[in-house]
PDB file of C-alpha atoms in Angstrom:
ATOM      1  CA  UNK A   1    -135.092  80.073  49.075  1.00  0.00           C
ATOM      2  CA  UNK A   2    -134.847  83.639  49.567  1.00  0.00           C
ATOM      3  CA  UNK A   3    -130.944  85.476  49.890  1.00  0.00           C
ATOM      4  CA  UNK A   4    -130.431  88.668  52.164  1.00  0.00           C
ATOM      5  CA  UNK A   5    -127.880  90.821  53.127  1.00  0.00           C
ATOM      6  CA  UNK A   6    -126.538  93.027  56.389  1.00  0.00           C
ATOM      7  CA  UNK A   7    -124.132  95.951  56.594  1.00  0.00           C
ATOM      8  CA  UNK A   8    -123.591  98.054  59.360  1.00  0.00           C
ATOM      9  CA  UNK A   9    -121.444 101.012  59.146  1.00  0.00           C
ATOM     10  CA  UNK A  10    -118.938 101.412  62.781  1.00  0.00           C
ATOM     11  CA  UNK A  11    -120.255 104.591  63.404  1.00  0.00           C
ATOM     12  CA  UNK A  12    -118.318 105.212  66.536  1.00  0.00           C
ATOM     13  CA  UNK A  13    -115.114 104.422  64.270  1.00  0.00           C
ATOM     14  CA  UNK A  14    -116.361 106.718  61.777  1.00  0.00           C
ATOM     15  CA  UNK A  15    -116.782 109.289  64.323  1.00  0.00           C
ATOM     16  CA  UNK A  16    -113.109 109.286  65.957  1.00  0.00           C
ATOM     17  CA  UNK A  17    -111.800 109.421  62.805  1.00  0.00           C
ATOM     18  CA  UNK A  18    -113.841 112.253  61.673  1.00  0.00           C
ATOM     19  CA  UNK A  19    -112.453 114.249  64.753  1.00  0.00           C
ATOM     20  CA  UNK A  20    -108.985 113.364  64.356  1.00  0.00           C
ATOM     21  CA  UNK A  21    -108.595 113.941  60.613  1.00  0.00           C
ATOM     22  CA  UNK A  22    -111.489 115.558  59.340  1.00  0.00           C
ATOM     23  CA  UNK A  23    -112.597 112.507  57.209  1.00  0.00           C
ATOM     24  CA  UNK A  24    -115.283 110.400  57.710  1.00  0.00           C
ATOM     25  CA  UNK A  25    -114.740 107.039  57.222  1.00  0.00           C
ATOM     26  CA  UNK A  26    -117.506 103.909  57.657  1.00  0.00           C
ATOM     27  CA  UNK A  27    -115.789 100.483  58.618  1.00  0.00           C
ATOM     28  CA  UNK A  28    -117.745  97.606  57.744  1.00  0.00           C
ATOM     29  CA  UNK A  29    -119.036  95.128  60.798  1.00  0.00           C
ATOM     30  CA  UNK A  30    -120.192  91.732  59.681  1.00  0.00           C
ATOM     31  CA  UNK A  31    -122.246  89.286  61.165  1.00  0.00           C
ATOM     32  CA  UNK A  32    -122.194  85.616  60.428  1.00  0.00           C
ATOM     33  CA  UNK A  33    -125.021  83.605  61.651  1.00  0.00           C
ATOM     34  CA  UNK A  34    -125.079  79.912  61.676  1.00  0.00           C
ATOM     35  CA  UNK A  35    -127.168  77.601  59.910  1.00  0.00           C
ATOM     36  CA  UNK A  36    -130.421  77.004  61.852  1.00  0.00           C
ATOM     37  CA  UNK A  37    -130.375  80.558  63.385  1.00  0.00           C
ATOM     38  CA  UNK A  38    -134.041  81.302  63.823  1.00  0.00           C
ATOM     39  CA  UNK A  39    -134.758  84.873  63.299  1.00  0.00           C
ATOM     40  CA  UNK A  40    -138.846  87.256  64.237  1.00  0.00           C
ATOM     41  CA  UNK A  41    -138.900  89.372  62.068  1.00  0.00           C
ATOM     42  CA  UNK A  42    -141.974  90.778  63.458  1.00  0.00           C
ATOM     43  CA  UNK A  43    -145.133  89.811  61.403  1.00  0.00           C
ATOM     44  CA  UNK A  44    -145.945  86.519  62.833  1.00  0.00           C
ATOM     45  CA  UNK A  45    -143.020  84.608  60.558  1.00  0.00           C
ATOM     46  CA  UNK A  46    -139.576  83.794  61.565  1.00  0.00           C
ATOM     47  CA  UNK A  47    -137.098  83.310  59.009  1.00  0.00           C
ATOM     48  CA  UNK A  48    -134.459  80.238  59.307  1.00  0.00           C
ATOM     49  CA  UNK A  49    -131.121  80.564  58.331  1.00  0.00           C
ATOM     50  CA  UNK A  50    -130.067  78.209  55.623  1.00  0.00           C
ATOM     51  CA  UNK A  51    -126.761  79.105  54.809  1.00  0.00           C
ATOM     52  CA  UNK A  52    -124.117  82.584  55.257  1.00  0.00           C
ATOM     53  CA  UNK A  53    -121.198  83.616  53.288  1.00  0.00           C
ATOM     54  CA  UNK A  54    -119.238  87.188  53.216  1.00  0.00           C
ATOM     55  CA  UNK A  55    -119.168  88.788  50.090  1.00  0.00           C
ATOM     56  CA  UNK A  56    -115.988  90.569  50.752  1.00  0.00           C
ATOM     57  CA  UNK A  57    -116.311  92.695  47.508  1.00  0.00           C
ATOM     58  CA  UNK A  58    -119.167  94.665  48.936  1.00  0.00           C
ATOM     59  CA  UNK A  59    -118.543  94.004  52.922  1.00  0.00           C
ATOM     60  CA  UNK A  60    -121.592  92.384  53.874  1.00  0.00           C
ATOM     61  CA  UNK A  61    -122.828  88.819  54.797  1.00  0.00           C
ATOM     62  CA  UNK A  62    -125.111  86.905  52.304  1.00  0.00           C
ATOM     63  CA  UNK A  63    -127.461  84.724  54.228  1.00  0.00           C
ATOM     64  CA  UNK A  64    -130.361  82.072  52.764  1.00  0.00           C
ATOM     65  CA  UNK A  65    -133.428  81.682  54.513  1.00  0.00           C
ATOM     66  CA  UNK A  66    -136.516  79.586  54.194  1.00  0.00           C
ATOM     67  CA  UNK A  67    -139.243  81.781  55.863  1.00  0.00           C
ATOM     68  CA  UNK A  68    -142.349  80.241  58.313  1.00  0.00           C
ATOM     69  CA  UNK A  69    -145.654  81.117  59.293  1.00  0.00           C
ATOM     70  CA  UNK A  70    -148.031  79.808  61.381  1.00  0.00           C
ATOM     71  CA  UNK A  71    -146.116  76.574  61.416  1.00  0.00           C
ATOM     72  CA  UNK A  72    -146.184  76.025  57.533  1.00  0.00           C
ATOM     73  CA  UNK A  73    -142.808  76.737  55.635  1.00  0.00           C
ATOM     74  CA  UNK A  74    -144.059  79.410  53.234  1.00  0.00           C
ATOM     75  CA  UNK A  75    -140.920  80.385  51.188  1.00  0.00           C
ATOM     76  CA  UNK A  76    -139.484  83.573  51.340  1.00  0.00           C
ATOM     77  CA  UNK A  77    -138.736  86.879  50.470  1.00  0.00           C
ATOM     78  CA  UNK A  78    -135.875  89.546  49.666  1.00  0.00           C
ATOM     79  CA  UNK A  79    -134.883  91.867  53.238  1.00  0.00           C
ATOM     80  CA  UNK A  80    -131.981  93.693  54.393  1.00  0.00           C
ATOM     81  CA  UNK A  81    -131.434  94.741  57.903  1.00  0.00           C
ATOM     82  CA  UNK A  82    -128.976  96.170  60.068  1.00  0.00           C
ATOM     83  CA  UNK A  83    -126.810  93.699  61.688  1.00  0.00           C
ATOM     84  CA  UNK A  84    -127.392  95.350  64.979  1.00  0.00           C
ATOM     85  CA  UNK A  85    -131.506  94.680  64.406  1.00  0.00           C
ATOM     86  CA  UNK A  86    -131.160  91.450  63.486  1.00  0.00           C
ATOM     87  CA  UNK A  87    -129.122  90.466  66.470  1.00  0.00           C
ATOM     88  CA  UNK A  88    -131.518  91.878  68.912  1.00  0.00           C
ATOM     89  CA  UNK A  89    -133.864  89.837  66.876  1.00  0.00           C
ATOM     90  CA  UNK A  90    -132.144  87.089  67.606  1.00  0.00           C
ATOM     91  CA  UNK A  91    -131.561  87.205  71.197  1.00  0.00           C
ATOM     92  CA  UNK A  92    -135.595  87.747  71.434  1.00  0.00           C
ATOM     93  CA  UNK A  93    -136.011  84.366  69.666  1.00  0.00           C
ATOM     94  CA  UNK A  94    -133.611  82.911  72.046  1.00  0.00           C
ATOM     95  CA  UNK A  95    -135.408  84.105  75.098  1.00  0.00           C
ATOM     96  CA  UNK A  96    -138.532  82.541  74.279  1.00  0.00           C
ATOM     97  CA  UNK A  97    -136.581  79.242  73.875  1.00  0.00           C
ATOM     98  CA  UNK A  98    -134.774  79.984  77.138  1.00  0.00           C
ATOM     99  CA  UNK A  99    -131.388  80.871  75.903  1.00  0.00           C
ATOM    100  CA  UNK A 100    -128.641  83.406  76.927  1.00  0.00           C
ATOM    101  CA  UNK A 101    -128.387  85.954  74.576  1.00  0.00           C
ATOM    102  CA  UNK A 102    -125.715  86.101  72.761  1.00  0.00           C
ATOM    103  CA  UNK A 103    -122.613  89.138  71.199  1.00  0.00           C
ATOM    104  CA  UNK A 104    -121.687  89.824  68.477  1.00  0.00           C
ATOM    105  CA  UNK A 105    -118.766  87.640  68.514  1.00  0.00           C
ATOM    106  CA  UNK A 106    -120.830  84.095  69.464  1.00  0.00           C
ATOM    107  CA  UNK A 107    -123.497  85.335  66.699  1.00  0.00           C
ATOM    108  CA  UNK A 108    -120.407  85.239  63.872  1.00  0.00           C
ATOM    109  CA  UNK A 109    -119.309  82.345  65.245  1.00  0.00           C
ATOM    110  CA  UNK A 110    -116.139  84.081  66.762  1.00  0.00           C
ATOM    111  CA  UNK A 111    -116.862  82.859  70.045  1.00  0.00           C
ATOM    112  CA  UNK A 112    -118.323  79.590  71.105  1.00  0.00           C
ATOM    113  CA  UNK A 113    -122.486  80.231  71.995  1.00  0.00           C
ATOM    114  CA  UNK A 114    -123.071  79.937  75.869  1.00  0.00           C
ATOM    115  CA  UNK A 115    -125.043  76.867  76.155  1.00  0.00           C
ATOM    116  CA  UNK A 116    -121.507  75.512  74.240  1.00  0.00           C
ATOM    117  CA  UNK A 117    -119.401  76.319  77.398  1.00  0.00           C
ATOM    118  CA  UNK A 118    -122.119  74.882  79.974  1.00  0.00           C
ATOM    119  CA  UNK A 119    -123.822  78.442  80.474  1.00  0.00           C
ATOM    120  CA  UNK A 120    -127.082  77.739  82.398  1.00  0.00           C
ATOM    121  CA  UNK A 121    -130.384  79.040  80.200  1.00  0.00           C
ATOM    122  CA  UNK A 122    -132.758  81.270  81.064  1.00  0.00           C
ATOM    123  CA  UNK A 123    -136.645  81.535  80.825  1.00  0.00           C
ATOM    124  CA  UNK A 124    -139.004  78.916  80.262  1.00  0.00           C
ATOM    125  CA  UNK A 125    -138.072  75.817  81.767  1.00  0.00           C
ATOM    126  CA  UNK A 126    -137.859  72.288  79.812  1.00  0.00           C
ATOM    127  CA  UNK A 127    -140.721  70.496  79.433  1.00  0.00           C
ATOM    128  CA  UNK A 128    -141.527  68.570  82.170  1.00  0.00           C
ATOM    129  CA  UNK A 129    -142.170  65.089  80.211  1.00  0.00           C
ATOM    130  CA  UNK A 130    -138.648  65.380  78.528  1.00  0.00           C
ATOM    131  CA  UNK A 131    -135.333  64.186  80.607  1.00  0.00           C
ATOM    132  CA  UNK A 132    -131.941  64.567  79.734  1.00  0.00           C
ATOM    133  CA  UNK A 133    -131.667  61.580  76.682  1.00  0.00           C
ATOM    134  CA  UNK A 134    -134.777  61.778  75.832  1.00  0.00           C
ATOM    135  CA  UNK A 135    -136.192  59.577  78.776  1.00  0.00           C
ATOM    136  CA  UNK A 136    -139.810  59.881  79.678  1.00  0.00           C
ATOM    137  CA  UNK A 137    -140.418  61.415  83.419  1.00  0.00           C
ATOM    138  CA  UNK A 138    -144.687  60.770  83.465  1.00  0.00           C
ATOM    139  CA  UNK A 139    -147.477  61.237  81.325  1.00  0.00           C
ATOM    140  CA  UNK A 140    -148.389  59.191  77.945  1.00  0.00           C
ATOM    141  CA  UNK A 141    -145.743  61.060  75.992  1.00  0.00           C
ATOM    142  CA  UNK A 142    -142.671  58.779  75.028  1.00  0.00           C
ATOM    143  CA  UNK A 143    -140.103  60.417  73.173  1.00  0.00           C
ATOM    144  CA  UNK A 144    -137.251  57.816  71.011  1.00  0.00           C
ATOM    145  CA  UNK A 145    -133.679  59.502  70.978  1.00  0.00           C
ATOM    146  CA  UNK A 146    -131.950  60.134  68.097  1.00  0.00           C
ATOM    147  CA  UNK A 147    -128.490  61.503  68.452  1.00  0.00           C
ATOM    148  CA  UNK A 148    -127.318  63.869  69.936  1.00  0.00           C
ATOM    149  CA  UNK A 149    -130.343  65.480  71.034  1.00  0.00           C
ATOM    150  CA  UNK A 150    -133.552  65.543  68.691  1.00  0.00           C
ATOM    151  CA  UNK A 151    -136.315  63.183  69.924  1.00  0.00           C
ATOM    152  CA  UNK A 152    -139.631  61.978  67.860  1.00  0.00           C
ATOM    153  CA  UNK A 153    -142.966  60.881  69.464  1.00  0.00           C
ATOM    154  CA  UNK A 154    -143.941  57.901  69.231  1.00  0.00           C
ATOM    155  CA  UNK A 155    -147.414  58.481  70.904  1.00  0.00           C
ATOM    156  CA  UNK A 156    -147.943  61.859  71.412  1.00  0.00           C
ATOM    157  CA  UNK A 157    -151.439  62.200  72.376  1.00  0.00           C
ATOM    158  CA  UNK A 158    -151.774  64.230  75.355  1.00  0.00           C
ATOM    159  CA  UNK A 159    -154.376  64.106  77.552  1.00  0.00           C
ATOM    160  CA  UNK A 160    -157.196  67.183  76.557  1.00  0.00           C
ATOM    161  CA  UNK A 161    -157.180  69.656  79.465  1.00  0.00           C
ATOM    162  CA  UNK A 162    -159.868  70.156  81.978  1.00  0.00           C
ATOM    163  CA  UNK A 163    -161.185  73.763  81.900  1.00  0.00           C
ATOM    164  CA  UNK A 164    -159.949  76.732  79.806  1.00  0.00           C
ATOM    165  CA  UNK A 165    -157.689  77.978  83.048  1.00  0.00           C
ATOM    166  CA  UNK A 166    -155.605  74.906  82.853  1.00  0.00           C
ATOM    167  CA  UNK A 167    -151.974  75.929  81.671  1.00  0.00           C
ATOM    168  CA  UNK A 168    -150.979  75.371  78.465  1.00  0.00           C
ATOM    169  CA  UNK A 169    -148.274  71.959  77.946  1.00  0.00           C
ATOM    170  CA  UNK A 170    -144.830  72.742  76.884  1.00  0.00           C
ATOM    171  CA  UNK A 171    -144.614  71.143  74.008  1.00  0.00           C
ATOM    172  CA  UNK A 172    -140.351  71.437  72.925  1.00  0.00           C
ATOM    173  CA  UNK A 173    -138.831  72.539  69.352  1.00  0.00           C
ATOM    174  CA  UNK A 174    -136.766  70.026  67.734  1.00  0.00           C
ATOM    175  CA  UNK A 175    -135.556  69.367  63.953  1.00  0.00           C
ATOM    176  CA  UNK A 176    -136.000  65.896  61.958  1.00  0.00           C
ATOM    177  CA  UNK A 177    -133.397  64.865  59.670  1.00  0.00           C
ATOM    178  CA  UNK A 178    -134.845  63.832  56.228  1.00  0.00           C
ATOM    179  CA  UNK A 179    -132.789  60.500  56.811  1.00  0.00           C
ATOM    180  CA  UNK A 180    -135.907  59.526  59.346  1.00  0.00           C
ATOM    181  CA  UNK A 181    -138.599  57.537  57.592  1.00  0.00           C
ATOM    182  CA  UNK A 182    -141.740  59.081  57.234  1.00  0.00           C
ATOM    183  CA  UNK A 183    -144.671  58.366  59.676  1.00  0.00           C
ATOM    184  CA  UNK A 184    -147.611  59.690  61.110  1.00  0.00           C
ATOM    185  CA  UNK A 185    -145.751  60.333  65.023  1.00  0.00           C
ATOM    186  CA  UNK A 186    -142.956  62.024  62.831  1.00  0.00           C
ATOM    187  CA  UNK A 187    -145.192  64.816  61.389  1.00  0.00           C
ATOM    188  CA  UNK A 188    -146.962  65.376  64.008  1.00  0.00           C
ATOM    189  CA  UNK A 189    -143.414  66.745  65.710  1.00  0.00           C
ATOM    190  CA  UNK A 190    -143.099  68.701  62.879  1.00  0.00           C
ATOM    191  CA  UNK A 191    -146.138  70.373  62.653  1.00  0.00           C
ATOM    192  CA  UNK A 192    -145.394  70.990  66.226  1.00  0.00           C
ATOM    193  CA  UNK A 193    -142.196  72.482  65.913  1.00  0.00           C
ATOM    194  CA  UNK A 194    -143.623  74.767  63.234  1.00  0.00           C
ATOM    195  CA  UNK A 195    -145.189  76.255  65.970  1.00  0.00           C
ATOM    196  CA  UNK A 196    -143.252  76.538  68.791  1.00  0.00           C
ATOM    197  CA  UNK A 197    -140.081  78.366  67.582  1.00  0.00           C
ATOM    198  CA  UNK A 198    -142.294  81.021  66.683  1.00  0.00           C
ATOM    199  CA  UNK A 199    -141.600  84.233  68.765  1.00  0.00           C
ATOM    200  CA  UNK A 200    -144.933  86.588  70.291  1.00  0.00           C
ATOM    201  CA  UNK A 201    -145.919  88.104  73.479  1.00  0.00           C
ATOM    202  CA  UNK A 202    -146.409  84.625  74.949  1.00  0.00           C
ATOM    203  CA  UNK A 203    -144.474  82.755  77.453  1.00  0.00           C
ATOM    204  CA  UNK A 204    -144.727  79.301  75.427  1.00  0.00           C
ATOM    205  CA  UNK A 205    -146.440  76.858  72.965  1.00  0.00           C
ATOM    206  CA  UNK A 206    -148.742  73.554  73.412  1.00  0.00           C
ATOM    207  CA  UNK A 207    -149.831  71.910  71.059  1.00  0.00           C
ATOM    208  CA  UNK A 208    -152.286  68.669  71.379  1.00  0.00           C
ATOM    209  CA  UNK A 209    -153.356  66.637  68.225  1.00  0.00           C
ATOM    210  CA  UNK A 210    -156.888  65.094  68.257  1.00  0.00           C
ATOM    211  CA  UNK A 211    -156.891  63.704  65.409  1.00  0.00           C
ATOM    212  CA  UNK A 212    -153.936  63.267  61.873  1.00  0.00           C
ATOM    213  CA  UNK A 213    -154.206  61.273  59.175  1.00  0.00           C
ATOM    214  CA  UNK A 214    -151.921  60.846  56.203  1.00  0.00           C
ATOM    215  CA  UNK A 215    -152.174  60.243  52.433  1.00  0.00           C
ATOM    216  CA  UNK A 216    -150.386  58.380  49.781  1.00  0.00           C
ATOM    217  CA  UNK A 217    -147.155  60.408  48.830  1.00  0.00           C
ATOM    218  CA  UNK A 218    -146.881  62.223  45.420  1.00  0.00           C
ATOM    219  CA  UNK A 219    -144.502  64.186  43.613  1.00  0.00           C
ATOM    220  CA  UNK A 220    -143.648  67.795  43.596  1.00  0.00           C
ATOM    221  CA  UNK A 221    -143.902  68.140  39.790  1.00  0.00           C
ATOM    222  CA  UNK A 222    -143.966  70.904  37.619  1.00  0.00           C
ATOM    223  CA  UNK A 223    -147.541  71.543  35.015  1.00  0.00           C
ATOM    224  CA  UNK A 224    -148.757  74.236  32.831  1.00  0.00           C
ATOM    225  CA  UNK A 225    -151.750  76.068  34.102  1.00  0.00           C
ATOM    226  CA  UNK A 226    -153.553  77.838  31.356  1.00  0.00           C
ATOM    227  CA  UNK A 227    -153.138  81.079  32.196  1.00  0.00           C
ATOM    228  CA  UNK A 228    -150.524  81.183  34.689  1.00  0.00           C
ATOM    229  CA  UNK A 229    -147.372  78.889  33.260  1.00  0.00           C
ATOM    230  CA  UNK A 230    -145.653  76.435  34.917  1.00  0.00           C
ATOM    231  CA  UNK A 231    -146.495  75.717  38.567  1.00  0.00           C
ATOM    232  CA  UNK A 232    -145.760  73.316  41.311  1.00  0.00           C
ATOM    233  CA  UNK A 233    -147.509  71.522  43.786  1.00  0.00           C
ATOM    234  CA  UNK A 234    -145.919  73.374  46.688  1.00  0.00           C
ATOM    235  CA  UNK A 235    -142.990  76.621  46.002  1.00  0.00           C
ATOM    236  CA  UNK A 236    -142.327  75.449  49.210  1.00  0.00           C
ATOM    237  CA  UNK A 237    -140.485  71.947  48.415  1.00  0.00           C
ATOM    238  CA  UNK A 238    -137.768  71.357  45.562  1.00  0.00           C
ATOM    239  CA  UNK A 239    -139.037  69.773  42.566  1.00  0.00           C
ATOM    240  CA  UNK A 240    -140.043  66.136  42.764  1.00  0.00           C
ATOM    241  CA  UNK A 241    -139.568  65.798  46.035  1.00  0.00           C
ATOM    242  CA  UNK A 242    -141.975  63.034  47.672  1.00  0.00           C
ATOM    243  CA  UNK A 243    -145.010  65.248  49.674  1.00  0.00           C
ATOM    244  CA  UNK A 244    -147.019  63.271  51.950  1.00  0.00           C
ATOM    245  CA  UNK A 245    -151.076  64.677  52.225  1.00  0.00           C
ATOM    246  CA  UNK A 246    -151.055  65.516  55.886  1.00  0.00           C
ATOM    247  CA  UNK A 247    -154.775  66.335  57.584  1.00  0.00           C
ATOM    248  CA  UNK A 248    -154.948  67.256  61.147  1.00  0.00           C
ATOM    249  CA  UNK A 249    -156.935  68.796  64.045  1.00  0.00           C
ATOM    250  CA  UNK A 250    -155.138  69.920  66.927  1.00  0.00           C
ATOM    251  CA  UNK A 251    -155.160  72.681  69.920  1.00  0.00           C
ATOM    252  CA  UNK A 252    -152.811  75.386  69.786  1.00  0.00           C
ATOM    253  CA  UNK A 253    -151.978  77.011  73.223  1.00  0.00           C
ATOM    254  CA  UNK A 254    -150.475  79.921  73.929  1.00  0.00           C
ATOM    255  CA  UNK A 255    -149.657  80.428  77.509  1.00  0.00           C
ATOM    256  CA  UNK A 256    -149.781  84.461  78.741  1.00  0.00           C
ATOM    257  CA  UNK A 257    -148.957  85.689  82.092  1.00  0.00           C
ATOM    258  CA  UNK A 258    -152.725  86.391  82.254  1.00  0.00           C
ATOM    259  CA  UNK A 259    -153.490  82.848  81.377  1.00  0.00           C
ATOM    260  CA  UNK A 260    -153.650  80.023  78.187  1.00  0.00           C
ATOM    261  CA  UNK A 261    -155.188  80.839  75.001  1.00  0.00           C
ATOM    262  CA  UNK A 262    -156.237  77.714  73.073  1.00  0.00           C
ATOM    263  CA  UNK A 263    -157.878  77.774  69.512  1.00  0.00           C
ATOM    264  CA  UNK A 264    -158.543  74.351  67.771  1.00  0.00           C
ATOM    265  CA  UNK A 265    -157.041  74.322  64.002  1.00  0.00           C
ATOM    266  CA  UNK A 266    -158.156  72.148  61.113  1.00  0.00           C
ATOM    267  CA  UNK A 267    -155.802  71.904  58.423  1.00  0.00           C
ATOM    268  CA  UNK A 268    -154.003  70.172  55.711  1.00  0.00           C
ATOM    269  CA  UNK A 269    -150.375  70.272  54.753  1.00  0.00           C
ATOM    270  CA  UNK A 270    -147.854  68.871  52.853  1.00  0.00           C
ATOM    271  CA  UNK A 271    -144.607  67.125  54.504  1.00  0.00           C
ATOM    272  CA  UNK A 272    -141.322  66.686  53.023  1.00  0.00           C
ATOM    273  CA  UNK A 273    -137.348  66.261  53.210  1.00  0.00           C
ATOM    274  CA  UNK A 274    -136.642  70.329  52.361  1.00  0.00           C
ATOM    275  CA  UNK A 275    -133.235  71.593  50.316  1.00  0.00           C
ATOM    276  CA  UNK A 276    -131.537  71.927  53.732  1.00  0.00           C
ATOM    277  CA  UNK A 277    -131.711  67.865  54.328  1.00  0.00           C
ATOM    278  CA  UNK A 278    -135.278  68.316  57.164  1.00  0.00           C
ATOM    279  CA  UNK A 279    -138.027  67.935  57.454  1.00  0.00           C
ATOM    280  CA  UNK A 280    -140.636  70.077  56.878  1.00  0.00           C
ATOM    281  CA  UNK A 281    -144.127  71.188  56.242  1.00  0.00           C
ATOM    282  CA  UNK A 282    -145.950  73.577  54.147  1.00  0.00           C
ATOM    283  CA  UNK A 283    -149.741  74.579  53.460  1.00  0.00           C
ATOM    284  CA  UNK A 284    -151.512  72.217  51.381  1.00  0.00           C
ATOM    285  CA  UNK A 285    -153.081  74.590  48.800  1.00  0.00           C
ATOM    286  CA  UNK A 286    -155.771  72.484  47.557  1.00  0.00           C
ATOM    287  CA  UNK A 287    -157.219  71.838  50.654  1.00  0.00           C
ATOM    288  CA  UNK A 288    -159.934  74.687  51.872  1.00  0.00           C
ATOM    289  CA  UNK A 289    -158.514  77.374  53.989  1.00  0.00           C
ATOM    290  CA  UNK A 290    -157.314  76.173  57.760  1.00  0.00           C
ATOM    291  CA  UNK A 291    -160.409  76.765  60.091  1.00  0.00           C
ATOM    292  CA  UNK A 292    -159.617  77.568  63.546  1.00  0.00           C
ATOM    293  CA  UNK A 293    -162.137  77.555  66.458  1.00  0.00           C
ATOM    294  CA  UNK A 294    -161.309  79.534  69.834  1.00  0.00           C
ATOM    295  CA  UNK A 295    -161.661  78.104  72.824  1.00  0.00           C
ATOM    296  CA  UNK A 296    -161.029  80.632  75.901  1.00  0.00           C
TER     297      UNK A 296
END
């Protein structure tokens, strides 16, 4: 869990009053972002707000994150930013999800967020196999619903595509409550997920599983490594929380305005219920690193 904090000085306040009086005088302007806010920061990881509070002693907003990368929740860090920033951040996470962007008011939660009063989105359409409920509209992808909105495959193995200029599926972001049992259909939406919030110069995300299999769960527990002191399994799950071995091959594709880009990824990871109540999943350490093949 990582903590941050954002202060941005009202400079045009500052200046008016430095005219009228001859003082200069810096207001505070907060920003309060809502759990789940997904944030780019810019080197291939997005950081996922946790939880805010305003630490009115110092007049700046205190924010936890967990912090992703290439679909595996890696931890985090220590950052500050200017609010500003971080809200065109944001918004540029939002448009890749098809989103309005939103002020500075919705981003506090002073103002409800524009999907909230029936705003249409923007950008990349829904995937086509997904219909409002969670209702399959073709293909071999069924989805179950689970209220109010977040679906889980039950079979989602899509069809491999035929020829490298074939676009690349849509393949949605959701989140899994850790009140879901754990299955095989279940991590494979999260290890999708991991990679389709993620923000780049592509329009959107596909990701097709060829093949997952998954181990007997053990225990996040703490050892002493000569050497190095006490470690866990995974920093990226609390302390004996269940991890389930997770080994997969899959095709990631990223879909340009020039055309799909599809590597195939071998990898293991560990899934879990993370501090925030989802589920998640992190890099499996003792496997060898992920190998990833492109494809054109």
């Amino acid at each position: 869990m990582v903590s941050i904090g954002f202060r941005t000085a009202g400079l045009a306040a500052a200046l008016a009053c430095a005219l009228s009086s001859g003082v200069v005088q810096a207001q505070a302007i907060t920003i309060e972002f809502p759990p789940g806010t997904l944030i780019a920061n810019g080197r291939w990881e997005v950081m996922k707000i946790v939880q805010c509070g305003l630490k009115s002693d110092w007049g700046y907003t205190e924010c936890s994150f967990e912090v992703w990368r290439e679909g595996s929740l890696v931890g985090g860090g220590l950052r500050r930013m200017e609010d500003v920033q971080l809200l065109k951040q944001l918004n540029s996470v939002r448009e890749t999800q098809g989103l309005l962007p939103l002020t500075r008011d919705q981003a506090s939660g002073r103002a409800p967020y524009p999907e909230a009063a029936g705003a249409p989105a923007q950008g990349p359409a829904a995937p086509a196999d997904v219909a409002p409920g969670g209702a399959p509209t073709g293909g071999n992808v069924r989805y179950a619903p689970i209220p109010p909105t977040q679906y889980v495959k039950t079979n989602p193995v899509a069809p491999t595509p035929q020829g490298s200029s074939a676009p690349c599926p849509k393949t949605p972001y959701v989140e899994l409550p850790g009140t879901l049992p754990a299955n095989t259909a279940l991590f494979r939406q999260v290890l999708e997920s991991g990679h389709t919030f993620q923000r780049s110069a592509f329009l959107w995300t596909g990701v097709t599983f060829e093949s997952v299999s998954v181990g007997a769960p053990i225990k996040n527990k703490i050892t002493m490594q000569p050497g190095v002191g006490p470690r866990r399994v995974t920093d990226a799950a609390p302390v004996d929380t269940l991890l389930y071995p997770v080994r997969s091959t899959y095709v990631l594709c990223h879909q340009y305005s020039s055309g799909p880009d599809r590597t195939r990824v071998q990898t293991g990871d560990y899934c879990f219920v993370s501090r925030t109540g989802k589920w998640a999943c992190g890099s499996d350490s003792s496997v060898a690193q992920r190998k990833t093949t492109p494809l054109g």
